[in-house]
Coordinates of C-alpha atoms (C1' of nucleotides) and ligand atoms in Angstrom, one line a residue:
Chain A
M1 CA 0.0 0.0 0.0
S2 CA 1.0 3.5 -0.7
D3 CA -0.4 4.8 2.6
E4 CA 2.9 4.3 4.3
L5 CA 4.6 6.6 1.9
L6 CA 1.9 9.2 2.1
R7 CA 1.8 9.2 5.8
S8 CA 5.5 9.8 6.1
L9 CA 5.3 12.6 3.6
D10 CA 2.5 14.2 5.5
Q11 CA 4.6 13.9 8.7
A12 CA 7.4 15.7 7.0
G13 CA 5.1 18.6 6.3
V14 CA 4.8 18.3 2.5
R15 CA 1.4 18.7 0.9
L16 CA -0.5 15.6 0.0
T17 CA -1.5 16.5 -3.6
G18 CA -3.3 14.4 -6.2
P19 CA -0.3 13.8 -8.3
R20 CA 1.7 12.7 -5.3
R21 CA -0.9 10.2 -4.3
E22 CA -1.0 8.7 -7.8
I23 CA 2.7 8.4 -8.1
A24 CA 2.9 6.9 -4.6
A25 CA 0.4 4.3 -5.7
L26 CA 2.5 3.5 -8.8
I27 CA 5.5 2.9 -6.6
A28 CA 3.6 0.7 -4.2
K29 CA 2.5 -1.4 -7.1
R30 CA 6.0 -2.1 -8.2
N31 CA 8.2 -4.8 -6.8
G32 CA 12.0 -4.8 -6.9
H33 CA 13.8 -1.8 -8.1
F34 CA 12.5 0.7 -10.6
T35 CA 13.8 3.7 -12.5
A36 CA 12.3 7.1 -13.0
A37 CA 11.7 6.0 -16.5
D38 CA 9.7 3.1 -15.3
L39 CA 7.4 5.3 -13.4
I40 CA 7.1 7.7 -16.3
A41 CA 6.0 4.8 -18.5
D42 CA 3.5 3.6 -15.9
A43 CA 2.0 7.0 -15.6
S44 CA 1.6 7.5 -19.2
K45 CA 0.2 4.1 -19.8
R46 CA -2.6 4.9 -17.3
R47 CA -3.1 8.3 -18.8
L48 CA -2.6 10.0 -15.4
G49 CA -1.7 13.5 -16.4
V50 CA 1.3 13.8 -14.2
G51 CA 4.2 15.7 -15.5
R52 CA 7.6 14.2 -15.9
A53 CA 9.2 16.8 -13.6
T54 CA 6.7 15.9 -10.9
I55 CA 7.9 12.4 -10.8
F56 CA 11.5 13.4 -10.5
R57 CA 10.6 15.9 -7.8
L58 CA 8.7 13.2 -5.8
L59 CA 11.6 10.8 -6.1
D60 CA 13.9 13.4 -4.7
L61 CA 11.6 14.1 -1.9
L62 CA 11.2 10.4 -1.0
A63 CA 14.9 9.9 -1.2
E64 CA 15.5 12.8 1.2
Q65 CA 13.1 11.2 3.7
G66 CA 14.9 7.9 3.2
L67 CA 11.7 6.2 2.1
V68 CA 13.3 5.3 -1.1
E69 CA 17.0 4.8 -1.8
R70 CA 19.0 5.2 -4.9
V71 CA 20.9 2.2 -6.2
D72 CA 23.5 2.5 -8.9
L73 CA 23.1 -0.6 -11.0
P74 CA 26.2 -2.1 -12.4
D75 CA 25.2 -1.1 -15.9
G76 CA 25.1 2.6 -14.8
R77 CA 21.4 3.0 -14.5
H78 CA 20.0 4.8 -11.5
A79 CA 17.3 2.8 -9.8
Y80 CA 15.3 3.3 -6.7
V81 CA 14.1 0.9 -4.1
P82 CA 11.4 1.5 -1.5
C83 CA 12.8 1.0 2.0
E84 CA 13.0 1.5 5.6
P85 CA 14.4 4.9 6.6
S86 CA 17.1 3.3 8.8
H87 CA 20.6 2.6 7.5
H88 CA 21.0 -0.7 5.8
H89 CA 22.2 -2.2 2.5
H90 CA 20.6 -3.9 -0.5
L91 CA 21.0 -7.2 -2.2
V92 CA 19.9 -6.9 -5.8
C93 CA 18.9 -9.9 -7.9
V94 CA 20.6 -9.4 -11.2
A95 CA 18.1 -11.7 -12.9
C96 CA 14.7 -10.4 -11.7
G97 CA 15.5 -7.2 -9.8
A98 CA 14.2 -8.5 -6.5
I99 CA 15.6 -6.7 -3.5
A100 CA 16.5 -7.9 0.0
E101 CA 17.5 -5.6 2.7
V102 CA 20.2 -6.5 5.1
E103 CA 21.0 -4.5 8.2
D104 CA 24.4 -4.0 9.7
C105 CA 26.3 -7.3 9.5
G106 CA 29.9 -6.4 10.2
I107 CA 30.4 -3.5 7.9
D108 CA 31.4 -1.2 10.7
A109 CA 34.4 -3.4 11.5
V110 CA 35.4 -3.1 7.8
T111 CA 35.2 0.6 7.7
A112 CA 37.1 0.9 10.9
E113 CA 39.9 -1.2 9.5
A114 CA 39.9 0.7 6.3
S115 CA 40.1 4.0 8.2
R116 CA 42.9 2.8 10.3
R117 CA 45.0 1.7 7.3
S118 CA 44.4 4.8 5.2
G119 CA 44.2 7.6 7.7
F120 CA 40.9 8.7 6.3
T121 CA 38.0 9.7 8.5
I122 CA 35.0 7.8 7.1
E123 CA 31.7 9.7 7.0
S124 CA 29.5 7.4 5.0
H125 CA 29.7 4.3 2.9
R126 CA 27.7 2.5 0.3
L127 CA 27.6 -1.2 -0.1
E128 CA 25.6 -3.0 -2.8
L129 CA 25.5 -6.7 -3.3
F130 CA 24.6 -8.2 -6.6
G131 CA 23.6 -11.8 -7.1
R132 CA 20.6 -14.1 -7.5
C133 CA 17.6 -14.4 -5.3
P134 CA 16.4 -17.9 -4.2
N135 CA 13.8 -18.0 -6.9
C136 CA 16.1 -17.2 -9.8
R137 CA 18.8 -19.5 -8.5
S138 CA 16.6 -22.6 -8.6
A139 CA 14.8 -21.5 -11.8
N140 CA 17.9 -22.2 -13.9
Chain B
M1 CA 53.3 8.3 -16.3
S2 CA 50.9 7.1 -18.9
D3 CA 53.3 4.3 -20.0
E4 CA 51.7 1.9 -17.7
L5 CA 48.3 2.4 -19.2
L6 CA 49.6 2.2 -22.7
R7 CA 51.6 -0.9 -22.1
S8 CA 48.6 -2.7 -20.7
L9 CA 46.5 -1.7 -23.6
D10 CA 49.1 -2.9 -26.0
Q11 CA 49.2 -6.2 -24.2
A12 CA 45.5 -6.5 -24.6
G13 CA 45.9 -6.2 -28.3
V14 CA 44.4 -2.8 -28.9
R15 CA 46.1 -0.4 -31.3
L16 CA 48.2 2.3 -29.8
T17 CA 47.0 5.3 -31.6
G18 CA 47.8 9.0 -31.3
P19 CA 44.5 10.0 -29.6
R20 CA 44.8 7.2 -27.2
R21 CA 48.3 8.2 -26.2
E22 CA 47.2 11.8 -25.6
I23 CA 44.2 10.8 -23.5
A24 CA 46.3 8.4 -21.5
A25 CA 48.7 11.3 -20.8
L26 CA 45.8 13.4 -19.6
I27 CA 44.6 10.7 -17.2
A28 CA 48.1 10.2 -15.9
K29 CA 48.4 13.9 -15.2
R30 CA 45.2 13.9 -13.0
N31 CA 45.1 13.0 -9.4
G32 CA 42.2 11.7 -7.5
H33 CA 39.0 10.9 -9.4
F34 CA 37.9 12.5 -12.6
T35 CA 34.9 12.4 -14.8
A36 CA 34.6 12.0 -18.6
A37 CA 33.7 15.7 -18.7
D38 CA 37.0 16.5 -16.9
L39 CA 39.0 14.8 -19.6
I40 CA 36.9 16.4 -22.4
A41 CA 37.7 19.8 -20.8
D42 CA 41.4 19.0 -20.5
A43 CA 41.5 17.9 -24.1
S44 CA 39.8 21.0 -25.4
K45 CA 41.9 23.3 -23.3
R46 CA 45.0 21.9 -24.9
R47 CA 43.5 21.9 -28.4
L48 CA 44.2 18.3 -28.9
G49 CA 41.7 17.5 -31.6
V50 CA 40.4 14.3 -30.0
G51 CA 36.7 13.7 -30.4
R52 CA 34.3 13.4 -27.5
A53 CA 33.3 9.9 -28.5
T54 CA 37.0 8.8 -28.5
I55 CA 37.3 9.7 -24.8
F56 CA 34.2 7.7 -23.8
R57 CA 35.5 4.8 -25.9
L58 CA 38.9 4.8 -24.2
L59 CA 37.3 5.0 -20.8
D60 CA 35.2 1.9 -21.6
L61 CA 38.3 0.1 -22.8
L62 CA 40.3 1.0 -19.7
A63 CA 37.4 0.0 -17.4
E64 CA 37.2 -3.4 -19.2
Q65 CA 40.9 -4.0 -18.6
G66 CA 40.4 -2.9 -14.9
L67 CA 43.0 -0.1 -15.4
V68 CA 40.4 2.4 -14.4
E69 CA 37.4 1.8 -12.2
R70 CA 34.1 3.6 -12.1
V71 CA 33.0 5.2 -8.9
D72 CA 29.5 6.4 -8.4
L73 CA 29.8 9.6 -6.4
P74 CA 27.1 10.3 -3.9
D75 CA 25.8 13.2 -6.0
G76 CA 25.1 10.8 -8.9
R77 CA 28.1 11.7 -11.0
H78 CA 30.1 8.9 -12.6
A79 CA 33.8 9.3 -11.9
Y80 CA 36.8 7.2 -12.7
V81 CA 39.9 6.4 -10.7
P82 CA 43.0 4.8 -12.1
C83 CA 43.8 1.7 -10.3
E84 CA 45.3 -1.8 -10.0
P85 CA 43.5 -4.5 -11.9
S86 CA 43.0 -6.5 -8.8
H87 CA 39.8 -6.5 -6.7
H88 CA 39.7 -3.8 -4.1
H89 CA 37.7 -0.8 -2.8
H90 CA 38.1 2.9 -2.7
L91 CA 38.0 5.5 -0.1
V92 CA 37.0 8.8 -1.6
C93 CA 37.8 12.2 0.0
V94 CA 34.7 14.3 -0.2
A95 CA 36.7 17.4 0.2
C96 CA 39.5 17.1 -2.4
G97 CA 38.7 14.0 -4.3
A98 CA 41.8 12.1 -3.2
I99 CA 41.5 8.3 -3.4
A100 CA 42.9 5.6 -1.3
E101 CA 42.7 1.9 -2.2
V102 CA 41.9 -0.7 0.4
E103 CA 42.2 -4.4 -0.3
D104 CA 40.0 -7.0 1.2
C105 CA 39.6 -6.3 4.8
G106 CA 36.8 -8.4 6.0
I107 CA 34.2 -7.8 3.4
D108 CA 33.9 -11.5 2.5
A109 CA 32.6 -12.2 6.0
V110 CA 30.0 -9.6 5.5
T111 CA 28.8 -10.9 2.2
A112 CA 28.7 -14.4 3.5
E113 CA 26.6 -13.3 6.4
A114 CA 24.2 -11.4 4.1
S115 CA 24.0 -14.4 1.8
R116 CA 23.1 -16.7 4.7
R117 CA 20.4 -14.3 6.0
S118 CA 18.8 -13.6 2.7
G119 CA 19.2 -16.8 0.7
F120 CA 20.7 -14.9 -2.2
T121 CA 23.8 -16.1 -4.0
I122 CA 26.1 -13.2 -4.2
E123 CA 28.1 -12.8 -7.4
S124 CA 29.6 -9.4 -7.0
H125 CA 29.6 -6.4 -4.7
R126 CA 30.5 -2.8 -4.6
L127 CA 31.7 -0.9 -1.6
E128 CA 32.6 2.7 -1.6
L129 CA 33.7 4.7 1.5
F130 CA 33.4 8.4 1.6
G131 CA 35.1 10.7 4.1
R132 CA 38.1 13.0 4.5
C133 CA 41.7 12.3 3.8
P134 CA 44.4 13.1 6.4
N135 CA 45.2 16.4 4.6
C136 CA 41.7 17.7 4.4
R137 CA 40.9 16.6 7.9
S138 CA 43.7 18.7 9.5
A139 CA 43.1 21.6 7.1
N140 CA 39.9 22.5 8.8
Chain C
dC1 C1' -14.2 30.4 2.9
dA2 C1' -10.3 33.2 1.5
dC3 C1' -5.8 33.6 1.0
dA4 C1' -0.6 32.8 0.8
dC5 C1' 2.2 30.0 -1.1
dA6 C1' 3.6 25.1 -2.3
dA7 C1' 3.1 22.4 -6.1
dT8 C1' 2.0 21.5 -10.9
dG9 C1' 2.7 20.6 -16.0
dA10 C1' 4.3 22.4 -20.3
dG11 C1' 8.1 23.2 -22.5
dA12 C1' 12.7 24.8 -23.3
dC13 C1' 16.9 23.5 -22.0
dC14 C1' 21.2 21.0 -20.7
dA15 C1' 24.5 17.2 -20.0
dA16 C1' 25.9 12.5 -20.6
dG17 C1' 26.3 9.0 -23.5
dT18 C1' 25.5 6.2 -28.0
dA19 C1' 25.0 5.3 -33.0
dT20 C1' 26.4 6.1 -37.7
dC21 C1' 29.6 6.6 -41.2
dA22 C1' 33.0 8.2 -44.4
dA23 C1' 37.8 9.2 -43.8
dT24 C1' 42.1 8.0 -41.6
dA25 C1' 46.0 5.7 -39.4
dC26 C1' 47.9 1.3 -37.3
dC27 C1' 50.5 -2.5 -37.8
dC28 C1' 51.1 -6.9 -39.9
dC29 C1' 52.8 -9.3 -43.7
dG30 C1' 55.2 -10.0 -47.8
Chain D
dC1 C1' 60.6 -1.0 -46.0
dG2 C1' 56.0 -0.3 -48.6
dG3 C1' 51.0 -1.7 -49.4
dG4 C1' 46.6 -3.0 -47.7
dG5 C1' 43.0 -5.0 -44.5
dT6 C1' 40.8 -3.3 -40.7
dA7 C1' 40.5 -1.0 -36.2
dT8 C1' 39.9 3.5 -35.0
dT9 C1' 38.7 8.2 -35.6
dG10 C1' 36.0 12.7 -35.4
dA11 C1' 31.8 15.0 -37.0
dT12 C1' 27.3 14.9 -36.5
dA13 C1' 22.9 13.4 -35.3
dC14 C1' 20.3 11.3 -31.9
dT15 C1' 18.6 9.5 -27.4
dT16 C1' 18.0 9.5 -22.7
dG17 C1' 18.0 11.4 -18.0
dG18 C1' 17.4 15.3 -15.6
dT19 C1' 16.9 20.4 -14.5
dC20 C1' 14.8 25.2 -15.0
dT21 C1' 11.3 28.5 -15.7
dC22 C1' 7.1 30.3 -15.3
dA23 C1' 2.2 31.0 -15.6
dT24 C1' -1.6 28.4 -13.5
dT25 C1' -3.7 25.5 -10.0
dG26 C1' -4.6 23.2 -5.6
dT27 C1' -3.6 22.7 -0.6
dG28 C1' -3.6 23.5 4.1
dT29 C1' -4.4 27.1 7.5
dG30 C1' -6.6 30.4 10.0
Ligands
LIG1 MN1 25.3 6.3 -11.4
LIG2 MN1 35.5 -5.9 -2.8
LIG3 ZN1 15.6 -12.9 -8.8
LIG4 ZN1 41.1 15.3 0.9

DNA sequence: CACACAATGAGACCAAGTATCAATACCCCG
DNA sequence: CGGGGTATTGATACTTGGTCTCATTGTGTG
């Protein structure tokens, strides 16, 4: 359901407009990761009259709130995945696009070690894991 | 020096052309990460007559050989950093762009744990660490 | 219910990257 | 050493992803 997204947006003090509700519904209906282009296609297929810019604007908003996160696919595309606002990482199925979230599982030790070796202060990190989900593994 | 890059390209059986030599020299002269646009600017400043497409083409080639690696900056830009062809990760200074490389330091344990929890088979991963290098930390 | 102002969509615009293609330049081979 | 087959080149057009502007509309608030 898109209610979750809308509620969080409301909380953040942004206006709950018609276009935003419709785009939120499109996002809720997707599974796995999606690109801005996907949403634009969805919207035009359903003849919702929402403008291209509005979709980009909402994605930015959602990303700011941490309700959606940007994933840089290995092929260079920019995709989004709906997710919890807390820090975590994504496993991306290269076959079907399914996403799993994984919370801290030892990354802090890695960054601490890297910091020690390099002398850098580490402020943030990004970890993306690519592979095959249980379904796609068995299906081949 | 750009000789390193050129030698590796030669080894890989690609032709050592004039434009490629010039672009390799531009890359060697940079420090930290750089974007395709940076190189294009460098080239046009020096009135080398190399075409835009040729720069993109060489970057692809170098990336294939692992002589250069793509880093997705947090702001969405695609940057490149010259590096060893062996697997490793990058620390990127958000202030000056300096890069440090760090080899395996515990990441395999993390991916194994993530795989166990999620049921995914993991084929590849990408880890990028962002922070401040020793210079930039003290300089503020 | 009115009003101030956030948000919208149309469209122009920009930047990054790709495709095409005739002209050129490597480099291999005799 | 010269050709000559072929990989590479640059110009140019095109596509795609994203931003900017601005007049118009729609929301939330009081
Ligand atoms: Mn990217
Ligand atoms: Mn690694
Ligand atoms: Zn899958
Ligand atoms: Zn620095």
